[in-house]
Each structure stands twice: as C-alpha cells, then as structure tokens.
Amino acid sequence: MSFLPRATVLTSNIVDNWRTLDGLHPGATTAAVVKADAYGLGAAKVARALKIAGCQTFFVAYLEEGMTLRKALGKGPRIFVLNGPARGELAAYRDAELTAVLSSELHLKLWSTAPRGTCALHVDTGMNRLGLPLAMIDTEATALRRLAPVLVMSHLACADDPKNPANLLQRRAFEAVADAFPDTPASLANSAGCYLGKGYGFDLTRPGIALYGGSTPPANVTLKTAVVLEATIISVFKGHKGSAVGYGATYLLTQDRMLATCAIGYADGLMRSGAGKLMGWVDGVACPVAGRISMDLVTLDITDGPKGIKPGAHVEFLGEHARLEAQAAACGTFGYELLTGLGPRVQRNYR
Ligand SMILES: *Cc1c(COP(=O)(O)O)cnc(C)c1O
C-alpha cells in the first residue's frame, strides 16, 4: 500500500456529464474539450471513454496534445487544436489528421503555404483574446470560404455570468459569422455557454470543465463527481493547549485538540491559499485544515471529527463530500485551476 495521494477518475460519471450536456442542446453535436490532459484527469483515458459513448469531436490546445490524443483514439474522431499552427508544424497536422484552428492573420498566411489538412476559423466576437477580427468576415469572406473550414467558432468571455449583457452581444455577432458561412457548422458555447439557453448551442458545443464536474450549472442541471482526491493520514496525535500547528505557528490551540497529519501538500495541488478554509472529509465528516499547508503534508483538526481515527485512514479532499467548486472557492480559485494543478505525484486511477 502506498501513501501517495490518489485521484480516482470516475470515467463513467464523465460520460454521464457529457450526455447531460448533450441533452441541453438537442440537434447540436457535443464535443469534449480535453486540453491540459483533460484538465489534469488524463486525456487518453477520458477521451477513449467518451469516444465509446459516441463523442466524435475533441478539442486540445497544442499540436503535441493533438498528436498524443490521435495515438490514443486512432483514426476517425475529429481533433481540433485550439492554439493553431506554428511555422514548421503543418506536416505534423496533416500526418496526424488534426484540424488547425486558425485565429490570426499569421495563421492564415501560414496555412496558405501547404502542406495542409483541415482547418477551422476562430473569430473574435468580443473577448479580445484570440480570433480573427470580426470585420474580416465582411471584407475577406470569399477568401476565407475558399479555405473550406470545417467549423467556424468563437468563445464567450462572460458565459459564467448569465446576466452579463456581453453574452447576447457576442451571440448576435456570432450569428452574423455563422450566416456568412451557411454551409459550415458553427460553435460558440463552452460549458457555461451551454447553460445560457437554446440560442447559444449552434451546431456544436465545446464543454470542458462541466465534463469534469466543475462550473456552476443551473438548478435543472446536475453534474456528477468526476474525480475523488484522497490522502492518507500518517500521524494522529494530541496538540496541547497553548501550542500552535505548522509553519508560522498560525493555528493556535486554545485547548487540547486532536490532530491528524495527511500525506498531501501543495506539491500535489492542495493549494496553500486554502489554509483556514479548506476542509478534508474523514468518514463523511468535514474536518478543517489546521494551519498552513506544507509541500507534502497538511494537518487536520479532527477534534470534532469521527472517533477512533487512526493512521492509514483516508481523507477526501475532492469527491462526493468535498465538492470541486466549493473546495476551489476555499482556495480562492475555481475548479479549473484546482484540477489542472493536481501534481504529478498524485496517483491517477480509473474506474
Ligand atoms: C477551454 C476552452 C473551452 C472549454 O471551456 P470550459 O469552460 O472548460 O467548458 C471551449 N472553447 C475554447 C476556445 C476553450 O479555450
């Protein structure tokens, strides 16, 4: 038995989440965003499970991610590379049958220099991050259509804030893009965009974080837990009144307390900013983190936890009790950063 922290990835729940999102936009295709190693959970395993469930379209950020994913999935599924091609990469795109998402004039120039595979066009409808200028859709429409893109897409800046008027403005701008490419499928929505209603689905949706149990869905959407993060307790002891716990002696004991030190720390992705707010669950009971989180260790105050906790017991830091977005909020961040921050020491298991 190992003391290393464990992340148990529940691939069948990820598949269920994909189906749930698919159900929100009947008639539209639901892709899966598996960039950053499927948000830290393992792109090959996750994508294979989704492919078996019927997902035929995947998104990654980099060419290298796309090449690895192609090896994992084999021929057939479409793999889009969001960051687009760099000089010298075009042959690799063609050989691995990856679809380059072109999002700058440099990309367009590069793409005109063969060899080429399939491409998509990413248009900036207001986020000012990545994408061809919206005006090009008017001025260059004919030339752009000649590239025969297999998808036109844009990305929402404020989808996680459903009341934000920017959403409708971006949707209207994107409708004009979709209209300029009547024979090309169009895609606007990420996970949060999928929650904004029918008008945001277009032909293809691109959820990422929601597949992994994150985001803040509306009341009618229930996502399942995608990952259970557990650590092992390696020491249980009494902390005496008047002493303090951990680096900086920040957790002062005004009475005797029972403490349990777990083998997990910020090197594993348990963010140091979670001190004072983060919880660990022992047998379904929440116990607060006592003091600072160390690189490899964290101490819990188990005084009010279940009785009889012994070394070897497991502590849940993500899972059915330790909800991803709540734990992330305790660290001052969101689910994306907590998941992608799970360190290389965390043993991934798949169920
Ligand atoms: C990462 C990304 C997504 C997925 O976003 P989520 O918020 O995780 O659903 C979709 N589209 C683009 C362009 C992205 O970069």
Short mmCIF file of C-alpha atoms in Angstrom, two decimals, residues 178-315:
data_model
loop_
_atom_site.label_atom_id
_atom_site.label_comp_id
_atom_site.label_asym_id
_atom_site.label_seq_id
_atom_site.Cartn_x
_atom_site.Cartn_y
_atom_site.Cartn_z
CA ALA A 178 -22.49 31.75 -38.89
CA ASP A 179 -24.66 33.42 -41.55
CA ALA A 180 -21.57 34.26 -43.61
CA PHE A 181 -20.68 30.53 -43.64
CA PRO A 182 -24.08 28.96 -44.25
CA ASP A 183 -22.64 25.55 -45.16
CA THR A 184 -20.17 25.36 -42.26
CA PRO A 185 -21.05 24.14 -38.75
CA ALA A 186 -20.76 26.87 -36.10
CA SER A 187 -19.76 26.67 -32.43
CA LEU A 188 -19.89 29.23 -29.63
CA ALA A 189 -20.60 27.62 -26.25
CA ASN A 190 -18.15 26.31 -23.66
CA SER A 191 -19.62 24.64 -20.53
CA ALA A 192 -21.16 27.77 -19.08
CA GLY A 193 -22.32 28.78 -22.55
CA CYS A 194 -24.30 25.52 -22.69
CA TYR A 195 -26.35 26.81 -19.74
CA LEU A 196 -27.36 30.06 -21.45
CA GLY A 197 -30.19 28.59 -23.47
CA LYS A 198 -31.12 27.38 -26.90
CA GLY A 199 -29.73 30.29 -28.88
CA TYR A 200 -26.18 29.52 -27.73
CA GLY A 201 -25.94 25.92 -28.93
CA PHE A 202 -25.47 26.49 -32.69
CA ASP A 203 -24.25 23.29 -34.38
CA LEU A 204 -21.62 22.17 -31.90
CA THR A 205 -20.94 22.81 -28.21
CA ARG A 206 -17.49 22.63 -26.59
CA PRO A 207 -17.82 21.78 -22.90
CA GLY A 208 -14.70 21.15 -20.84
CA ILE A 209 -14.93 21.83 -17.12
CA ALA A 210 -18.54 20.59 -16.82
CA LEU A 211 -17.46 17.13 -18.01
CA TYR A 212 -15.14 17.06 -15.01
CA GLY A 213 -17.83 18.09 -12.53
CA GLY A 214 -16.93 21.79 -12.36
CA SER A 215 -18.74 25.02 -13.27
CA THR A 216 -21.90 26.33 -11.65
CA PRO A 217 -24.81 24.78 -13.52
CA PRO A 218 -28.38 26.00 -13.16
CA ALA A 219 -30.76 24.11 -10.84
CA ASN A 220 -32.10 21.86 -13.62
CA VAL A 221 -28.64 20.50 -14.47
CA THR A 222 -26.94 18.03 -12.14
CA LEU A 223 -23.35 17.05 -12.80
CA LYS A 224 -21.68 14.03 -11.29
CA THR A 225 -18.39 13.87 -9.45
CA ALA A 226 -15.56 13.18 -11.88
CA VAL A 227 -12.66 12.76 -9.50
CA VAL A 228 -12.13 11.67 -5.90
CA LEU A 229 -8.90 13.03 -4.41
CA GLU A 230 -7.78 11.24 -1.27
CA ALA A 231 -4.79 11.32 1.03
CA THR A 232 -3.63 9.01 3.79
CA ILE A 233 -3.34 10.03 7.43
CA ILE A 234 0.17 9.21 8.60
CA SER A 235 0.06 10.60 12.16
CA VAL A 236 -2.67 11.11 14.77
CA PHE A 237 -1.78 12.94 17.98
CA LYS A 238 -2.88 15.37 20.62
CA GLY A 239 -1.93 19.02 20.21
CA HIS A 240 -1.59 20.66 23.58
CA LYS A 241 -3.30 23.83 24.74
CA GLY A 242 -1.03 26.84 24.29
CA SER A 243 0.91 25.38 21.33
CA ALA A 244 0.41 26.01 17.61
CA VAL A 245 0.30 23.93 14.42
CA GLY A 246 2.58 24.07 11.40
CA TYR A 247 4.81 26.63 9.68
CA GLY A 248 4.45 30.10 11.09
CA ALA A 249 2.55 28.74 14.11
CA THR A 250 -0.67 30.23 12.75
CA TYR A 251 -3.20 27.74 14.17
CA LEU A 252 -3.18 28.43 17.92
CA LEU A 253 -4.57 25.80 20.24
CA THR A 254 -6.59 27.47 22.98
CA GLN A 255 -7.43 23.99 24.28
CA ASP A 256 -6.14 20.48 23.70
CA ARG A 257 -7.09 19.31 20.18
CA MET A 258 -6.83 16.04 18.27
CA LEU A 259 -4.79 16.48 15.11
CA ALA A 260 -4.17 14.26 12.10
CA THR A 261 -1.42 14.86 9.56
CA CYS A 262 -2.09 13.69 5.99
CA ALA A 263 0.37 12.89 3.22
CA ILE A 264 -0.61 15.54 0.67
CA GLY A 265 0.51 19.11 0.16
CA TYR A 266 0.79 21.95 -2.25
CA ALA A 267 3.19 19.96 -4.44
CA ASP A 268 0.19 17.72 -5.10
CA GLY A 269 -2.10 20.62 -5.89
CA LEU A 270 -3.60 21.18 -2.45
CA MET A 271 -3.27 24.91 -2.74
CA ARG A 272 -1.54 26.79 0.06
CA SER A 273 -4.13 29.54 -0.23
CA GLY A 274 -6.68 27.07 1.21
CA ALA A 275 -5.29 27.47 4.75
CA GLY A 276 -8.04 28.42 7.18
CA LYS A 277 -10.85 27.50 4.75
CA LEU A 278 -10.12 24.16 3.11
CA MET A 279 -11.67 21.03 4.61
CA GLY A 280 -10.84 17.34 4.48
CA TRP A 281 -13.58 14.75 4.95
CA VAL A 282 -12.95 11.73 7.16
CA ASP A 283 -15.70 9.10 7.01
CA GLY A 284 -18.04 11.75 5.63
CA VAL A 285 -17.31 14.31 8.38
CA ALA A 286 -15.69 17.62 7.42
CA CYS A 287 -12.54 18.49 9.38
CA PRO A 288 -10.81 21.86 8.98
CA VAL A 289 -7.23 22.25 7.84
CA ALA A 290 -5.17 23.35 10.85
CA GLY A 291 -2.54 25.93 9.96
CA ARG A 292 -0.55 26.22 6.78
CA ILE A 293 -0.41 23.65 4.03
CA SER A 294 3.13 22.31 3.57
CA MET A 295 4.66 20.93 0.39
CA ASP A 296 3.97 17.29 1.26
CA LEU A 297 1.79 17.46 4.37
CA VAL A 298 -1.32 19.03 5.76
CA THR A 299 -2.68 18.76 9.29
CA LEU A 300 -6.40 18.47 10.05
CA ASP A 301 -8.13 19.32 13.31
CA ILE A 302 -10.13 16.13 13.89
CA THR A 303 -11.35 17.00 17.40
CA ASP A 304 -14.94 17.25 16.15
CA GLY A 305 -14.50 14.53 13.53
CA PRO A 306 -15.37 10.86 13.82
CA LYS A 307 -13.99 8.98 16.82
CA GLY A 308 -11.18 6.48 16.52
CA ILE A 309 -9.34 7.89 13.50
CA LYS A 310 -6.06 6.04 13.08
CA PRO A 311 -3.05 6.38 10.80
CA GLY A 312 -3.86 4.76 7.47
CA ALA A 313 -7.33 6.33 7.34
CA HIS A 314 -8.22 8.18 4.15
CA VAL A 315 -9.16 11.82 3.86
#
